[in-house]
GROMACS .gro file of C-alpha atoms in nm:
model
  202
    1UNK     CA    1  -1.873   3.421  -3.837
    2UNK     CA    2  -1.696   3.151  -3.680
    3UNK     CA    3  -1.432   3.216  -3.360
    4UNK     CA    4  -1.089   3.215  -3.460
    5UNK     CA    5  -0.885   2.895  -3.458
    6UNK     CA    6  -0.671   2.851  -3.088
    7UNK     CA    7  -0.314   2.951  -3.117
    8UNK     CA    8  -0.089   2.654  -2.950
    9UNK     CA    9   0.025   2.878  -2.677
   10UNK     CA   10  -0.380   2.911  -2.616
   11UNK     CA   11  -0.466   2.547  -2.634
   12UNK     CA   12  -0.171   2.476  -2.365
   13UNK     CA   13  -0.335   2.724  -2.120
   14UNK     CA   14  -0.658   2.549  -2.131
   15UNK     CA   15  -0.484   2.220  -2.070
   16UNK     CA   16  -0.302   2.327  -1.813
   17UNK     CA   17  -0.631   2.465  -1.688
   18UNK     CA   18  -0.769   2.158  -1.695
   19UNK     CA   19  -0.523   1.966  -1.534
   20UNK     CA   20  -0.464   2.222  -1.279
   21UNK     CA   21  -0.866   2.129  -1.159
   22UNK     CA   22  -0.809   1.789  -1.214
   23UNK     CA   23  -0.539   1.822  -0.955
   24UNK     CA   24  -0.730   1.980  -0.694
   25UNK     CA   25  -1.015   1.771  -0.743
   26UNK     CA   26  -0.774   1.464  -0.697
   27UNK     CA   27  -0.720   1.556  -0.360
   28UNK     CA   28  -1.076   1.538  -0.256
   29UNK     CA   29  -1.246   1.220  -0.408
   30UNK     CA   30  -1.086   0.903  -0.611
   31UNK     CA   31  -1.041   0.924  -0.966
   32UNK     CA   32  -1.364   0.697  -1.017
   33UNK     CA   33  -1.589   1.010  -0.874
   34UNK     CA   34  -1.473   1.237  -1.088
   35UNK     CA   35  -1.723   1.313  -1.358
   36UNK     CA   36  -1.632   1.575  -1.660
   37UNK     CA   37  -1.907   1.824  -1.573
   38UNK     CA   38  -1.733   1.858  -1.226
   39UNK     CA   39  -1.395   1.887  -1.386
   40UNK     CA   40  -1.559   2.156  -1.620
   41UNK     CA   41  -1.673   2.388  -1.424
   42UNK     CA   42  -1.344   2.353  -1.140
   43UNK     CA   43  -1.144   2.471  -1.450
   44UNK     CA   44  -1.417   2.766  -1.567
   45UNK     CA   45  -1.436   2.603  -1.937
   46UNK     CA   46  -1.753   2.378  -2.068
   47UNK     CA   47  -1.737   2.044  -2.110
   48UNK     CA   48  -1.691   2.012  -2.483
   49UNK     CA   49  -1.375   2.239  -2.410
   50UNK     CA   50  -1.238   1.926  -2.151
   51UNK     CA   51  -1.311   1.632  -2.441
   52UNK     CA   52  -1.172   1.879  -2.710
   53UNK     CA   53  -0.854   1.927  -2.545
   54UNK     CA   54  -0.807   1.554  -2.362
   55UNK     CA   55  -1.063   1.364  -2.578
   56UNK     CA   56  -1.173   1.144  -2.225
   57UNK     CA   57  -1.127   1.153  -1.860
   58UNK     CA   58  -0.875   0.875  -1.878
   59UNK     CA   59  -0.631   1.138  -2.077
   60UNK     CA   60  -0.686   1.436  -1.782
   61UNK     CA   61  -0.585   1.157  -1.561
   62UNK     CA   62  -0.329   1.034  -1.699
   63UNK     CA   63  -0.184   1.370  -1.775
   64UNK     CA   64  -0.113   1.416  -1.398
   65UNK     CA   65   0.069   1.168  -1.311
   66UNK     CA   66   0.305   1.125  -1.627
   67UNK     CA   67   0.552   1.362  -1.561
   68UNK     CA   68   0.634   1.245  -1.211
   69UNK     CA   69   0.598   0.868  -1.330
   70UNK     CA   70   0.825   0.959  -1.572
   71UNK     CA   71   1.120   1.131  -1.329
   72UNK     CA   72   1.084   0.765  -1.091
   73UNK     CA   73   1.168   0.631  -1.431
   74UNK     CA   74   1.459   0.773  -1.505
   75UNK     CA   75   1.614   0.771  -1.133
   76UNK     CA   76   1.538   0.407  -1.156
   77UNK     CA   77   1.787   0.421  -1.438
   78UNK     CA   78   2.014   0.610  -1.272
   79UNK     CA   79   2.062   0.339  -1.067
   80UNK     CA   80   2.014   0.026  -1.264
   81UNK     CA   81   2.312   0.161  -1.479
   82UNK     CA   82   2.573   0.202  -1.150
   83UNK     CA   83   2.821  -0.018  -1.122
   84UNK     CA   84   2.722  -0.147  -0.742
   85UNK     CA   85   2.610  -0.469  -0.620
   86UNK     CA   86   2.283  -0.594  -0.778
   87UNK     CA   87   2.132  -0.659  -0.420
   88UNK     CA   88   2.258  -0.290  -0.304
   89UNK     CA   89   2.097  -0.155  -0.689
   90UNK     CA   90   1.785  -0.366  -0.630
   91UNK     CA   91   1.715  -0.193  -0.250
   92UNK     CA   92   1.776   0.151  -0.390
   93UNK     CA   93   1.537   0.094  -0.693
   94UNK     CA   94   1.274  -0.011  -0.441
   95UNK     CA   95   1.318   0.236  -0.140
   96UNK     CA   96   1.315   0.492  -0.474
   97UNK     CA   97   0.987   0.384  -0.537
   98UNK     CA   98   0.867   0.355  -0.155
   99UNK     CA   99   0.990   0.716  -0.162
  100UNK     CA  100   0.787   0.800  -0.462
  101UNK     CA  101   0.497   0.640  -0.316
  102UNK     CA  102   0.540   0.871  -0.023
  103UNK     CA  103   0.588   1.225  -0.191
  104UNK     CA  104   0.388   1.157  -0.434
  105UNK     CA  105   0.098   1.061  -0.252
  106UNK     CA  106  -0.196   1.198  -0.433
  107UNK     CA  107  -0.034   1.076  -0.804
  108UNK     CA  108  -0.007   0.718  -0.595
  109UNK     CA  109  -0.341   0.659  -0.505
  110UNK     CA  110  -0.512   0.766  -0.826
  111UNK     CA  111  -0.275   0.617  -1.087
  112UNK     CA  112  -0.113   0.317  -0.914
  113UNK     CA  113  -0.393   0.227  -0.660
  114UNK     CA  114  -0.688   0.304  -0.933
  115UNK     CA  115  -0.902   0.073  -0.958
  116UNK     CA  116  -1.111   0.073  -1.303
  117UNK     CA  117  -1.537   0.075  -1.256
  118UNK     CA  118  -1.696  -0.185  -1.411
  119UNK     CA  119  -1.849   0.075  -1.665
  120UNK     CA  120  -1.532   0.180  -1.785
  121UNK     CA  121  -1.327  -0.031  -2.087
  122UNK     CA  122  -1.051  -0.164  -1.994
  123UNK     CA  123  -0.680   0.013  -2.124
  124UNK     CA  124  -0.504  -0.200  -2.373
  125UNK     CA  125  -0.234  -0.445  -2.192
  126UNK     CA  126   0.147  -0.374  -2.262
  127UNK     CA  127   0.357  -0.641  -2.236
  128UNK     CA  128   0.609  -0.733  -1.954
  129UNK     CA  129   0.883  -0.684  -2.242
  130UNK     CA  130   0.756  -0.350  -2.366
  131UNK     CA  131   0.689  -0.166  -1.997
  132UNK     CA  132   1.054   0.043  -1.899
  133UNK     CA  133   0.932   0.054  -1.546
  134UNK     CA  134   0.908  -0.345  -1.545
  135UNK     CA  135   1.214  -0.401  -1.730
  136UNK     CA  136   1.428  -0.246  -1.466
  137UNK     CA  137   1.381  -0.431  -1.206
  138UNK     CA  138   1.384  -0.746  -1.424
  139UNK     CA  139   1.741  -0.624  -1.543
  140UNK     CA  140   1.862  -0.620  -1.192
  141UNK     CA  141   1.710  -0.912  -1.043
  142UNK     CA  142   1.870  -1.095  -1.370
  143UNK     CA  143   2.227  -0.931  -1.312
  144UNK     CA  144   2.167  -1.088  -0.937
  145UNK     CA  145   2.120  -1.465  -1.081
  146UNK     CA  146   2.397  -1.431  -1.315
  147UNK     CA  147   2.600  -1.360  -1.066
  148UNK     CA  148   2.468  -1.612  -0.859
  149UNK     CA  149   2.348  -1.358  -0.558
  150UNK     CA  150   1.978  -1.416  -0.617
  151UNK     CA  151   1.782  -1.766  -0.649
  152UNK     CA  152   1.715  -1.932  -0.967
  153UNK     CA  153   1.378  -1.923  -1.142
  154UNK     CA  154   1.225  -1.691  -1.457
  155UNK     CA  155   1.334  -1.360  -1.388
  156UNK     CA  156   0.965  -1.217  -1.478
  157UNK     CA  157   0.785  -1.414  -1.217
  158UNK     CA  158   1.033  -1.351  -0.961
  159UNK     CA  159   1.038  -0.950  -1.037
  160UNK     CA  160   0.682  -0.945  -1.016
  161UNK     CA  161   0.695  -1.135  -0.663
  162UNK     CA  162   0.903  -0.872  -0.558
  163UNK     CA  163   0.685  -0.574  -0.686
  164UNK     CA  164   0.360  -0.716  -0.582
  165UNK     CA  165   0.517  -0.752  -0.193
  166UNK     CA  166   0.667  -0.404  -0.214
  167UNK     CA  167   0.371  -0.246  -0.392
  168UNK     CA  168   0.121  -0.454  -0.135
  169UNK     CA  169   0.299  -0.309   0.183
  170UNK     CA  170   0.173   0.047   0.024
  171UNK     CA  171  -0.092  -0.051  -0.054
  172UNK     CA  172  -0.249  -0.185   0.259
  173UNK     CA  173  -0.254   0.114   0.516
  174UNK     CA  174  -0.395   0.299   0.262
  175UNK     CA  175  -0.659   0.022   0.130
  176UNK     CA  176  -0.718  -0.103   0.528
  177UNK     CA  177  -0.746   0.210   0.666
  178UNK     CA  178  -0.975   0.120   0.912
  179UNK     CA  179  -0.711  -0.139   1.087
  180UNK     CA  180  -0.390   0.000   1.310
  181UNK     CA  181  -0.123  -0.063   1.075
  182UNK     CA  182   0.157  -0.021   1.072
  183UNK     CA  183   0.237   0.337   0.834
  184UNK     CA  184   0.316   0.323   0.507
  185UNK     CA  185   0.680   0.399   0.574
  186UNK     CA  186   0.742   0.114   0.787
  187UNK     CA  187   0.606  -0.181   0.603
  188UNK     CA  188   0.733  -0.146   0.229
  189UNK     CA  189   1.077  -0.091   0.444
  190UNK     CA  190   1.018  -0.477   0.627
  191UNK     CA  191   0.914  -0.566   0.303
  192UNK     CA  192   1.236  -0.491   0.118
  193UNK     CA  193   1.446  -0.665   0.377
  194UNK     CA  194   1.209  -0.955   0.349
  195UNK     CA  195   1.248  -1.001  -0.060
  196UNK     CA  196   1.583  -0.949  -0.039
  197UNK     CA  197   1.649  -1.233   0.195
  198UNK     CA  198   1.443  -1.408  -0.018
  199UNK     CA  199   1.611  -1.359  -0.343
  200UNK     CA  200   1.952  -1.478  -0.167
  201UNK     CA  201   1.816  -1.816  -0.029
  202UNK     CA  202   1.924  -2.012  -0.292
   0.00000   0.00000   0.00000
């Protein structure tokens, strides 16, 4: 006789089972370590449960860093849409993510430090036009040049100069552990002050 279909309140428990091991196993080893049969038996449910409810790992991992991806998008928005300065609305949008970067550390390091194994196929590519995150910041650092506060030049190469410097500063105490670095709250703060000098030598 076969076992009942899941009710939806059901299916969400186990997926928030799931995720709930993903999570703790996060916090131990990178992403790229984590195989499903581990995952599995963290959460107390067999492997064909974790592809039947997520379909691959990619989905688990994803899954834990969406919703707080998701609130640094809409605080970005908060204050793209204020009515201040585009320098003062570019700093905040960047210390917001330096400060995301920081509380969030464990979503960080797995989602926006992950780097894919060879193994692994590669995600489809979203355009620069398509990603909210992206087109942000490009909003901003476009307000700046109309108003003539930041320096000429296409507003998409210039907002991903800025993003690779802030993101880099993040990115190397954690990456070059092994060196005295300056910490990770210190560097993406230099950083800041450095692009925004930047975008106002004209």
């Amino acid at each position: 006789m076969p076992r009942p279909a899941l009710t939806e309140q059901q299916r969400q428990q186990i997926r928030r089972k799931i995720r709930a091991a993903a999570a703790e196993i996060f916090a131990e080893v990178e992403s790229g370590q984590i195989t499903a049969r581990a995952l599995a038996e963290r959460a107390g449910v067999s492997v064909g449960t974790v592809y039947a409810h997520f379909g691959n790992l990619n989905e688990v991992f994803q899954s834990l860093w969406r919703r707080p991806a998701g609130r640094l998008v809409v605080d970005l928005k908060e204050i793209s849409t204020t009515r201040e300065d585009p320098s003062v609305k570019l700093r905040r949008m960047l210390q917001s993510y330096v400060d995301f970067a920081n509380s969030h550390a464990s979503v960080f390091r797995n989602a926006f430090l992950y780097v894919r194994p060879e193994h692994q196929t590669p995600p489809p590519q979203v355009a620069l036009q398509d990603d909210q995150f992206f087109q942000l910041f490009r909003g901003v650092v476009a307000a700046g040049q109309d108003e003539g506060l930041f320096r000429p030049g296409d507003p998409d190469t210039i907002t991903q100069t800025v993003l690779s410097a802030v993101h880099g500063a993040l990115a190397l105490p954690i990456n070059w552990h092994r060196l005295a670095l300056d910490d990770s709250k210190t560097l993406p703060v230099q950083m800041i002050d450095a692009m925004l000098e930047w975008l106002a030598s004209r």
